[in-house]
mmCIF file of C-alpha atoms and ligand atoms in Angstrom:
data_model
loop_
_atom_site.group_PDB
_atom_site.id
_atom_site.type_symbol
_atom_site.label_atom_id
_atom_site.label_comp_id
_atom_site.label_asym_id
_atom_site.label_seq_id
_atom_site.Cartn_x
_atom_site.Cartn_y
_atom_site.Cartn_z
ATOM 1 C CA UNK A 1 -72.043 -17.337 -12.883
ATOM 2 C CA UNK A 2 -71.531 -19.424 -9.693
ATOM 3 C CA UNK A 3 -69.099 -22.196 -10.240
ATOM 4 C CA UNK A 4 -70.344 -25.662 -10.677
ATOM 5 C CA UNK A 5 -70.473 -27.713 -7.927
ATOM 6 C CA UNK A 6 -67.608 -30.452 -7.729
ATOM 7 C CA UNK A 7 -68.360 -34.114 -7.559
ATOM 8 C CA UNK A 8 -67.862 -37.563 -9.278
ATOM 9 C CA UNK A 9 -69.425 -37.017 -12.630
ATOM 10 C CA UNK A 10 -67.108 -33.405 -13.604
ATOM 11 C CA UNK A 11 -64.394 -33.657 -11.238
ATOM 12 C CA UNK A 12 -61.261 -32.104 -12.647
ATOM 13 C CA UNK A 13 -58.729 -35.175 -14.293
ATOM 14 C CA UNK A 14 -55.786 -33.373 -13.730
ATOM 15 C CA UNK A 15 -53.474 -36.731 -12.409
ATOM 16 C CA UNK A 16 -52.234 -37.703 -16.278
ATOM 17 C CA UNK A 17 -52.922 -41.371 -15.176
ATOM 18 C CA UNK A 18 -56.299 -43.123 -14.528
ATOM 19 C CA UNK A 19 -55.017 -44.565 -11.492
ATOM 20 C CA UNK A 20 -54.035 -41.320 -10.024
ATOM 21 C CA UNK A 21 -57.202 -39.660 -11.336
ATOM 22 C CA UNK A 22 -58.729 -42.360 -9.441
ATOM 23 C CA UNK A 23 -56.895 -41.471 -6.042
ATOM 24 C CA UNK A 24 -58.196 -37.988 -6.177
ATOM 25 C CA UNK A 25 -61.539 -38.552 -5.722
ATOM 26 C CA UNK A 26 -60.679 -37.937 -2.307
ATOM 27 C CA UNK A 27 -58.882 -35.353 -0.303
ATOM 28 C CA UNK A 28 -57.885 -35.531 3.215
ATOM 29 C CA UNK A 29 -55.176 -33.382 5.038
ATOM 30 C CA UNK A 30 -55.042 -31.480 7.968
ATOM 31 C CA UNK A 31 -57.850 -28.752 6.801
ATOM 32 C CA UNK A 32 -59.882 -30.588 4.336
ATOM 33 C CA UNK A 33 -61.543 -33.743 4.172
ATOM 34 C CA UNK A 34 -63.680 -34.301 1.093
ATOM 35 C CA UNK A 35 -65.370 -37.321 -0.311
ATOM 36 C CA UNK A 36 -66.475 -37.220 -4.164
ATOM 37 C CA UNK A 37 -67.087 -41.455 -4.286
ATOM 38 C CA UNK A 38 -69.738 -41.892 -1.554
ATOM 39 C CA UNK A 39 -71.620 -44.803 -3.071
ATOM 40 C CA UNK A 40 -71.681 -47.380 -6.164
ATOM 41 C CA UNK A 41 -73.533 -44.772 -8.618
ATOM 42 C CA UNK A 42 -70.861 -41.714 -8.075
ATOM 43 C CA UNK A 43 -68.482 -44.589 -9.029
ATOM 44 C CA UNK A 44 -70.017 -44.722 -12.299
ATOM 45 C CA UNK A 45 -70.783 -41.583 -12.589
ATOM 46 C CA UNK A 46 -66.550 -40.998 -12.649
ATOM 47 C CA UNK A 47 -66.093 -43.961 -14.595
ATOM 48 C CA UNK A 48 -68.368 -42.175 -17.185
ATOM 49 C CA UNK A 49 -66.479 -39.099 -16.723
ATOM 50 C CA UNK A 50 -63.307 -40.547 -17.221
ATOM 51 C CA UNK A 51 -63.906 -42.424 -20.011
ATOM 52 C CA UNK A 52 -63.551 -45.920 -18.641
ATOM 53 C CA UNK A 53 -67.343 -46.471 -19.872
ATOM 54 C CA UNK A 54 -69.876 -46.064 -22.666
ATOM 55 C CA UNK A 55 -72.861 -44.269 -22.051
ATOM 56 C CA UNK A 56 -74.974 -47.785 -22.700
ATOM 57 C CA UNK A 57 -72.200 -49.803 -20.225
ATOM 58 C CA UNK A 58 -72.790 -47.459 -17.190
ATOM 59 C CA UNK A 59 -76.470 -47.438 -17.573
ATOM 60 C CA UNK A 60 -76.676 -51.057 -18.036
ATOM 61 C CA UNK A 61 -74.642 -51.194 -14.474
ATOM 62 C CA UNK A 62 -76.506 -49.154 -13.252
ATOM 63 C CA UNK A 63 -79.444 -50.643 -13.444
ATOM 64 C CA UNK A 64 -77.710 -54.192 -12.344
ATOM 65 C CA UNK A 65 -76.390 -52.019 -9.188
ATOM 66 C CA UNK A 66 -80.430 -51.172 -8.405
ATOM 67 C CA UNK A 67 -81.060 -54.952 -9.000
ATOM 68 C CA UNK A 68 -78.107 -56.203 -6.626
ATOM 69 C CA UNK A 69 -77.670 -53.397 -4.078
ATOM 70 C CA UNK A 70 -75.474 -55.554 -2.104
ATOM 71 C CA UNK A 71 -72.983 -56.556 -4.274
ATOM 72 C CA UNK A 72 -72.750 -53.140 -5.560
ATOM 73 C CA UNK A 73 -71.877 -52.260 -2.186
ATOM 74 C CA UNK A 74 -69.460 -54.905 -1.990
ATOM 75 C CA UNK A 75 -67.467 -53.344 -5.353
ATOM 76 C CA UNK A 76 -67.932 -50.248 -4.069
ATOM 77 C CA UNK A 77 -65.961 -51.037 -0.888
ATOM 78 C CA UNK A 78 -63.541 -53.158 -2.925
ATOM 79 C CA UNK A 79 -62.874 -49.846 -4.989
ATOM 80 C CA UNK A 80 -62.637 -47.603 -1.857
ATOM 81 C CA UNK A 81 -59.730 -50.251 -1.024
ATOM 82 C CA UNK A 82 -58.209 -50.124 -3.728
ATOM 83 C CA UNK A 83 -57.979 -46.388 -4.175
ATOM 84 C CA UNK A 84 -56.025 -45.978 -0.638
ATOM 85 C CA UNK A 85 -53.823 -48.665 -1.393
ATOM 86 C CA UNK A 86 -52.928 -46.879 -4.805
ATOM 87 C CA UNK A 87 -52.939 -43.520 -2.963
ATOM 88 C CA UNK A 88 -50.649 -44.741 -0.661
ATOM 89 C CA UNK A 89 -47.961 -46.273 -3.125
ATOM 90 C CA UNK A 90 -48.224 -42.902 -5.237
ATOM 91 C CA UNK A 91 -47.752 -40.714 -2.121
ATOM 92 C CA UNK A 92 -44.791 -42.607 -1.096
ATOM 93 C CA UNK A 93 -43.298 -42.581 -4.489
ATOM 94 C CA UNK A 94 -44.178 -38.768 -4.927
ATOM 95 C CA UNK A 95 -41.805 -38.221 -1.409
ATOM 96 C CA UNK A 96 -38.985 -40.633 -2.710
ATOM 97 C CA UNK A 97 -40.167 -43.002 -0.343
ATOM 98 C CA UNK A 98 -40.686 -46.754 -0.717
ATOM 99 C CA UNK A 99 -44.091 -47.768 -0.904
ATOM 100 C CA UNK A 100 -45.146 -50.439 2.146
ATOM 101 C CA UNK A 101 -44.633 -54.190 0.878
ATOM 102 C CA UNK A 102 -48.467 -54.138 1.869
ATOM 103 C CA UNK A 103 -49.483 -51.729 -0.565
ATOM 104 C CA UNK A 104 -47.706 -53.674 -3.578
ATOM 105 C CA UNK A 105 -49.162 -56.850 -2.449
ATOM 106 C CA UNK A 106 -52.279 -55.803 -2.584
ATOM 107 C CA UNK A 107 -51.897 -54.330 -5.990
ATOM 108 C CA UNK A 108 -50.309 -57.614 -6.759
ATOM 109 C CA UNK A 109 -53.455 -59.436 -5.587
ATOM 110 C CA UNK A 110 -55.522 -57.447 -7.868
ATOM 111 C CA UNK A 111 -53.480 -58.163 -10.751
ATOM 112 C CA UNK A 112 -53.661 -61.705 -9.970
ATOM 113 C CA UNK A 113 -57.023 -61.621 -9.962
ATOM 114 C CA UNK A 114 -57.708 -59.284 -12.743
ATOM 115 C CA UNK A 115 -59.477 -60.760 -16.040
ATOM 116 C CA UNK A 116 -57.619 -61.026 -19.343
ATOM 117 C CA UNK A 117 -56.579 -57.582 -20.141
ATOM 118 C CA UNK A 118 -58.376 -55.875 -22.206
ATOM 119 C CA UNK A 119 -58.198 -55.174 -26.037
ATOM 120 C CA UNK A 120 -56.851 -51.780 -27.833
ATOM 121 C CA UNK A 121 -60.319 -50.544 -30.556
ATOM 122 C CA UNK A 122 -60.182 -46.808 -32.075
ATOM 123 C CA UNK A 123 -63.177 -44.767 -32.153
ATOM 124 C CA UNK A 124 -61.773 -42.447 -34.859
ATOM 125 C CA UNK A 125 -58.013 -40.659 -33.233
ATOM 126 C CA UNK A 126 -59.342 -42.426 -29.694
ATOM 127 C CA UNK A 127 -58.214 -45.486 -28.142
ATOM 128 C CA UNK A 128 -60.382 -47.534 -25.924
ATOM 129 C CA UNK A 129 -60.604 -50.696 -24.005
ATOM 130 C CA UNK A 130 -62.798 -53.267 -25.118
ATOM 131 C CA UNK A 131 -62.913 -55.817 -22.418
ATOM 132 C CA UNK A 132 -63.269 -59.644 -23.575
ATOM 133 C CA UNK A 133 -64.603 -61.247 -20.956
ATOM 134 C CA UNK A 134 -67.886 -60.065 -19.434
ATOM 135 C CA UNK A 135 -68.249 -56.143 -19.289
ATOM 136 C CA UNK A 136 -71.486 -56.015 -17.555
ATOM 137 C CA UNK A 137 -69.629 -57.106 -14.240
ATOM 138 C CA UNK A 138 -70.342 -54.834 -11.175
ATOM 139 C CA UNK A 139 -66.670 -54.361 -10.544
ATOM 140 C CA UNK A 140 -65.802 -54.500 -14.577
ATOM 141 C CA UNK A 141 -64.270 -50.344 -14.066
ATOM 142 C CA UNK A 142 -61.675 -51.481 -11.575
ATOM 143 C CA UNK A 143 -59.353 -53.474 -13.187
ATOM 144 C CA UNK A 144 -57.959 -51.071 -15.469
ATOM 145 C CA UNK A 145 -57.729 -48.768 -12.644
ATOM 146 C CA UNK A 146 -55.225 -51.406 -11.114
ATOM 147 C CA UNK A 147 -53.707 -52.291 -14.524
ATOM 148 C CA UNK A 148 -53.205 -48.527 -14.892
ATOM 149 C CA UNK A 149 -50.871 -48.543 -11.290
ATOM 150 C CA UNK A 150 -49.133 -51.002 -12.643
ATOM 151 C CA UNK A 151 -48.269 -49.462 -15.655
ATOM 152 C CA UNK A 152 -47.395 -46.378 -14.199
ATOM 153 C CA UNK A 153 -45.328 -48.102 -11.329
ATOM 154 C CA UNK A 154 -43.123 -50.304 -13.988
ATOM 155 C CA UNK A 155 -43.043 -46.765 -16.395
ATOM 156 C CA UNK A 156 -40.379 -44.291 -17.285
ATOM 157 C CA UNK A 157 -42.230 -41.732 -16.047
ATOM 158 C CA UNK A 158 -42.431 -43.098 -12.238
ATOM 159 C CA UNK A 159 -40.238 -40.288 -11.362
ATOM 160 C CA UNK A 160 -42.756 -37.997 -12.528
ATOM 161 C CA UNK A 161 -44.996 -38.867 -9.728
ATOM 162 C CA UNK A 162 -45.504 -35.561 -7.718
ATOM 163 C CA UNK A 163 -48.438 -34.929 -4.738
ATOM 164 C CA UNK A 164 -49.941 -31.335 -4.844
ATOM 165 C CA UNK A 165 -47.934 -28.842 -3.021
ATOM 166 C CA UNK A 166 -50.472 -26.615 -1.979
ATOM 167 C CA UNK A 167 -49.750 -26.332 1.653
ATOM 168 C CA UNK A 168 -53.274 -26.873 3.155
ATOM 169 C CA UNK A 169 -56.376 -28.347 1.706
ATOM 170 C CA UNK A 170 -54.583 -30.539 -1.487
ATOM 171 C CA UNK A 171 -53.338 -34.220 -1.639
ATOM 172 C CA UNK A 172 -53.947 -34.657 -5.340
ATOM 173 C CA UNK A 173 -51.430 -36.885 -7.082
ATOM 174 C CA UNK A 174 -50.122 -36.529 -11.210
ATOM 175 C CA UNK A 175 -47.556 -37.159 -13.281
ATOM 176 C CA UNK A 176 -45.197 -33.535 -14.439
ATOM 177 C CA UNK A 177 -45.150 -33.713 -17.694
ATOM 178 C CA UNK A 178 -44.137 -29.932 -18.044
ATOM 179 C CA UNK A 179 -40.632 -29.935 -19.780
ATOM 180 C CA UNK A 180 -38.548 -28.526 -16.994
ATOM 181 C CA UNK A 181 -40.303 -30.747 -14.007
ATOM 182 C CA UNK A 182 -41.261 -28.179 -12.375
ATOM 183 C CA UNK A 183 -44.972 -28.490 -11.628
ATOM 184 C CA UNK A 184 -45.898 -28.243 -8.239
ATOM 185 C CA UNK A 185 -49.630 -27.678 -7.826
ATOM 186 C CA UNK A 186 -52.461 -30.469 -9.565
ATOM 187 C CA UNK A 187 -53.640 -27.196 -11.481
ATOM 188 C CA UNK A 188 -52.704 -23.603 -11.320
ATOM 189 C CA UNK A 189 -56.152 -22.707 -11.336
ATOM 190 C CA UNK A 190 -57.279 -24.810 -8.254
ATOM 191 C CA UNK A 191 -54.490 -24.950 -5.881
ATOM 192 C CA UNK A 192 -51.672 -22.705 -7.724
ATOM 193 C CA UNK A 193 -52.763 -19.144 -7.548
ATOM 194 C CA UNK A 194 -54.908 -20.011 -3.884
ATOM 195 C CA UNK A 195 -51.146 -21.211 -2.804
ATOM 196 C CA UNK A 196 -49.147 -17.861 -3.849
ATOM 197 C CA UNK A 197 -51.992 -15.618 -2.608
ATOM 198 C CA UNK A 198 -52.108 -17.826 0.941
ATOM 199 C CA UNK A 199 -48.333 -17.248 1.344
ATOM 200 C CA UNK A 200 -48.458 -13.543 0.146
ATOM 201 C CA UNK A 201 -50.984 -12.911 2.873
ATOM 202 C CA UNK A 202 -48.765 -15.084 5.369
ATOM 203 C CA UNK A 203 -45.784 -12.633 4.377
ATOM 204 C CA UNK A 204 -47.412 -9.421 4.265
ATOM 205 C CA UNK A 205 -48.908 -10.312 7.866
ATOM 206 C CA UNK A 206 -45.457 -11.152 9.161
ATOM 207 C CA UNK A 207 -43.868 -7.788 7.854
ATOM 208 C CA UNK A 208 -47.023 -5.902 9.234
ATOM 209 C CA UNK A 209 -46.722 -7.628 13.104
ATOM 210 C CA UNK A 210 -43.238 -6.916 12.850
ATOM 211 C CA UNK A 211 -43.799 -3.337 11.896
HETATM 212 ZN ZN1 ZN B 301 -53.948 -29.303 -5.498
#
């Protein structure tokens, strides 16, 4: 059975953090450039997917998008934004690098910004957020996307941070939580085994030219 096509609504949450989930909805390296957030409903559609709304909440936004295309544009660029900036911190902290004072004061302007977080209410063994203030805003997704950075920047397991290391075609961010730190690939099954076989060809070519 042909595998199902990747995009916004069942794209693999491998980061361990929203925020980094959030970063790889987008790939771009030297060989791949792809795009799973192209406008304001694949936004949803993810924020569905990763649980960050109800089924009733994004279909009530998105028929409020429909009604005010242009301020759903507006979030939607506001989102794009905000996913390089937290791409960009996360990649720098992945390489032991310090992320650009530009970066964090953009993240700081968010949280500046940002509504009144959020309450803590259990659906049976899961947590959710139940947002106080008005959760039928456009942009109401993004702010625990930002909270989430902030967490994870201020957390124990910053260190953690690690970017894919398949070596073409993967920029995908998470946290190694495996007990020896020792992940290296966002999934085994996407960019693991394609790594090892890419590198077994690469050898087996340079014995055979040499031979
Ligand atoms: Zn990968």
């Amino acid at each position: 059975m042909a595998r199902k096509r990747r995009e916004a609504g069942n794209l693999e949450l491998i980061g361990g953090q929203l925020c980094l989930d959030f970063t790889n909805t987008y790939t771009q390296t030297e060989v791949l450039h792809h795009e799973y957030l192209h406008h304001y409903p694949d936004l949803l559609a993810w924020s569905r997917h990763a649980s960050l709304l109800n089924d009733d909440q994004a279909q009530q936004l998105d028929q409020k998008a429909a009604a005010n295309p242009t301020r759903a544009t507006a979030v939607f660029d506001r989102a794009i934004v905000l996913r390089g900036t937290i791409y960009r911190i996360f990649a720098a902290v992945a390489h032991q690098q310090t992320p650009l004072p530009a970066d964090v004061a953009a993240l700081n302007a968010w949280l500046a910004e940002a509504p009144g977080r959020p309450q803590l209410v259990s659906a049976g063994a899961v947590f959710t957020w139940q947002w106080r203030q008005d959760a039928s805003a456009l942009d109401t997704m993004l702010w625990p996307i930002a909270w989430s950075a902030a967490d994870l920047l201020t957390s124990a397991d910053l260190p953690r941070v690690r970017q894919c290391a398949r070596s073409d075609g993967c920029d995908w961010l998470f946290v190694d939580t495996s007990k020896n730190q020792s992940r290296r690939w966002c999934s085994m099954n996407l960019c693991g085994s394609r790594d090892k076989m890419r590198r077994y060809y690469q050898r087996k070519r340079g014995i055979s030219s040499k031979g």
